[in-house]
Amino acid sequence: MRYVVDARYLELYRIWLKFEDDSERIVDLEGELTGEAFEPLCDLDVFRKVALNRALDTIVWESRADFAPEFFYAIGEPMQDSQKGLSGNARNP
């Protein structure tokens, strides 16, 4: 089972995520924000307020929208070793 241990908003609809296996991935959610639960996240001011929720092992937004960490792992772009080391700054509720 995958889980997110650190997160950082990057730009537009891109988020840096670190997983329990120490892998780091960039996730672009621009094409994934469909449906009633996710449409509010199309507003970048709302989307930027992403937060790490350790109880759920993933990231969430104020609207309580979230995605499964396995989904992020599957669609995320693995980072090269030279790109690694971003420090997470997502809020922890």
PDB file of C-alpha atoms in Angstrom:
ATOM      1  CA  MET A   1       0.000   0.000   0.000  1.00  0.00           C
ATOM      2  CA  ARG A   2       1.310   3.421  -0.908  1.00  0.00           C
ATOM      3  CA  TYR A   3       1.082   6.504   1.242  1.00  0.00           C
ATOM      4  CA  VAL A   4       2.205  10.114   0.987  1.00  0.00           C
ATOM      5  CA  VAL A   5       4.677  11.296   3.632  1.00  0.00           C
ATOM      6  CA  ASP A   6       5.425  14.802   2.326  1.00  0.00           C
ATOM      7  CA  ALA A   7       3.974  17.212  -0.212  1.00  0.00           C
ATOM      8  CA  ARG A   8       4.589  20.594  -1.781  1.00  0.00           C
ATOM      9  CA  TYR A   9       2.525  22.691  -4.141  1.00  0.00           C
ATOM     10  CA  LEU A  10       4.691  23.608  -7.143  1.00  0.00           C
ATOM     11  CA  GLU A  11       2.792  25.553  -9.789  1.00  0.00           C
ATOM     12  CA  LEU A  12      -0.458  25.467 -11.721  1.00  0.00           C
ATOM     13  CA  TYR A  13      -1.916  22.020 -10.945  1.00  0.00           C
ATOM     14  CA  ARG A  14       1.386  20.346 -10.146  1.00  0.00           C
ATOM     15  CA  ILE A  15       2.309  18.924  -6.760  1.00  0.00           C
ATOM     16  CA  TRP A  16       5.535  17.303  -5.555  1.00  0.00           C
ATOM     17  CA  LEU A  17       4.895  14.205  -3.461  1.00  0.00           C
ATOM     18  CA  LYS A  18       7.165  11.972  -1.428  1.00  0.00           C
ATOM     19  CA  PHE A  19       6.023   8.424  -0.690  1.00  0.00           C
ATOM     20  CA  GLU A  20       6.783   5.933   2.066  1.00  0.00           C
ATOM     21  CA  ASP A  21       9.362   4.199  -0.146  1.00  0.00           C
ATOM     22  CA  ASP A  22      11.330   7.495  -0.413  1.00  0.00           C
ATOM     23  CA  SER A  23      10.332   7.896  -4.072  1.00  0.00           C
ATOM     24  CA  GLU A  24       9.446  11.392  -5.205  1.00  0.00           C
ATOM     25  CA  ARG A  25       6.969  12.134  -7.957  1.00  0.00           C
ATOM     26  CA  ILE A  26       5.477  15.167  -9.643  1.00  0.00           C
ATOM     27  CA  VAL A  27       1.726  14.875 -10.110  1.00  0.00           C
ATOM     28  CA  ASP A  28      -0.145  17.078 -12.581  1.00  0.00           C
ATOM     29  CA  LEU A  29      -3.841  17.062 -11.732  1.00  0.00           C
ATOM     30  CA  GLU A  30      -5.068  19.535 -14.346  1.00  0.00           C
ATOM     31  CA  GLY A  31      -6.917  16.882 -16.349  1.00  0.00           C
ATOM     32  CA  GLU A  32      -8.201  15.070 -13.254  1.00  0.00           C
ATOM     33  CA  LEU A  33     -10.345  17.783 -11.665  1.00  0.00           C
ATOM     34  CA  THR A  34     -13.743  16.675 -12.913  1.00  0.00           C
ATOM     35  CA  GLY A  35     -16.883  15.909 -11.002  1.00  0.00           C
ATOM     36  CA  GLU A  36     -18.628  17.747  -8.223  1.00  0.00           C
ATOM     37  CA  ALA A  37     -16.012  17.002  -5.550  1.00  0.00           C
ATOM     38  CA  PHE A  38     -13.061  18.208  -7.628  1.00  0.00           C
ATOM     39  CA  GLU A  39     -14.427  21.114  -9.704  1.00  0.00           C
ATOM     40  CA  PRO A  40     -13.782  23.679  -6.914  1.00  0.00           C
ATOM     41  CA  LEU A  41     -10.074  22.777  -7.226  1.00  0.00           C
ATOM     42  CA  CYS A  42     -10.019  24.251 -10.741  1.00  0.00           C
ATOM     43  CA  ASP A  43      -9.638  27.607  -8.966  1.00  0.00           C
ATOM     44  CA  LEU A  44      -5.882  27.848  -8.410  1.00  0.00           C
ATOM     45  CA  ASP A  45      -6.368  29.843  -5.202  1.00  0.00           C
ATOM     46  CA  VAL A  46      -8.274  26.853  -3.813  1.00  0.00           C
ATOM     47  CA  PHE A  47      -5.963  24.242  -5.340  1.00  0.00           C
ATOM     48  CA  ARG A  48      -2.860  25.840  -3.782  1.00  0.00           C
ATOM     49  CA  LYS A  49      -4.236  25.184  -0.309  1.00  0.00           C
ATOM     50  CA  VAL A  50      -3.352  21.507  -0.505  1.00  0.00           C
ATOM     51  CA  ALA A  51      -2.467  19.902   2.806  1.00  0.00           C
ATOM     52  CA  LEU A  52      -0.890  16.667   3.920  1.00  0.00           C
ATOM     53  CA  ASN A  53      -3.274  14.575   6.013  1.00  0.00           C
ATOM     54  CA  ARG A  54      -1.275  11.943   7.864  1.00  0.00           C
ATOM     55  CA  ALA A  55      -4.385  10.179   9.137  1.00  0.00           C
ATOM     56  CA  LEU A  56      -5.472   9.510   5.540  1.00  0.00           C
ATOM     57  CA  ASP A  57      -1.912   9.044   4.193  1.00  0.00           C
ATOM     58  CA  THR A  58      -2.596  11.418   1.314  1.00  0.00           C
ATOM     59  CA  ILE A  59      -3.168  15.087   0.541  1.00  0.00           C
ATOM     60  CA  VAL A  60      -6.477  16.888   0.944  1.00  0.00           C
ATOM     61  CA  TRP A  61      -8.016  20.265   0.287  1.00  0.00           C
ATOM     62  CA  GLU A  62     -10.261  22.432   2.469  1.00  0.00           C
ATOM     63  CA  SER A  63     -13.309  21.052   0.635  1.00  0.00           C
ATOM     64  CA  ARG A  64     -12.227  17.587   1.892  1.00  0.00           C
ATOM     65  CA  ALA A  65     -11.522  16.459  -1.656  1.00  0.00           C
ATOM     66  CA  ASP A  66      -8.739  13.897  -1.884  1.00  0.00           C
ATOM     67  CA  PHE A  67      -7.283  11.262  -4.178  1.00  0.00           C
ATOM     68  CA  ALA A  68      -5.963   7.846  -3.219  1.00  0.00           C
ATOM     69  CA  PRO A  69      -2.169   7.793  -2.796  1.00  0.00           C
ATOM     70  CA  GLU A  70      -2.006   4.812  -5.178  1.00  0.00           C
ATOM     71  CA  PHE A  71      -3.553   7.010  -7.877  1.00  0.00           C
ATOM     72  CA  PHE A  72      -0.878   9.661  -7.350  1.00  0.00           C
ATOM     73  CA  TYR A  73       1.837   7.033  -7.477  1.00  0.00           C
ATOM     74  CA  ALA A  74       0.471   5.609 -10.725  1.00  0.00           C
ATOM     75  CA  ILE A  75       0.116   8.921 -12.580  1.00  0.00           C
ATOM     76  CA  GLY A  76       3.076  10.735 -11.033  1.00  0.00           C
ATOM     77  CA  GLU A  77       6.240  11.419 -12.974  1.00  0.00           C
ATOM     78  CA  PRO A  78       9.195   9.909 -11.107  1.00  0.00           C
ATOM     79  CA  MET A  79      11.892  12.435 -10.311  1.00  0.00           C
ATOM     80  CA  GLN A  80      15.467  11.985 -11.415  1.00  0.00           C
ATOM     81  CA  ASP A  81      18.046  11.721  -8.617  1.00  0.00           C
ATOM     82  CA  SER A  82      19.327  15.173  -9.569  1.00  0.00           C
ATOM     83  CA  GLN A  83      15.840  16.653  -9.032  1.00  0.00           C
ATOM     84  CA  LYS A  84      15.211  15.104  -5.632  1.00  0.00           C
ATOM     85  CA  GLY A  85      15.407  16.883  -2.345  1.00  0.00           C
ATOM     86  CA  LEU A  86      12.528  19.345  -2.522  1.00  0.00           C
ATOM     87  CA  SER A  87      11.456  20.151   0.973  1.00  0.00           C
ATOM     88  CA  GLY A  88       7.753  19.721   1.518  1.00  0.00           C
ATOM     89  CA  ASN A  89       5.703  22.636   2.713  1.00  0.00           C
ATOM     90  CA  ALA A  90       2.125  21.462   2.528  1.00  0.00           C
ATOM     91  CA  ARG A  91       0.139  22.370   5.587  1.00  0.00           C
ATOM     92  CA  ASN A  92      -0.530  19.590   8.078  1.00  0.00           C
ATOM     93  CA  PRO A  93      -4.097  19.728   9.425  1.00  0.00           C
TER      94      PRO A  93
END
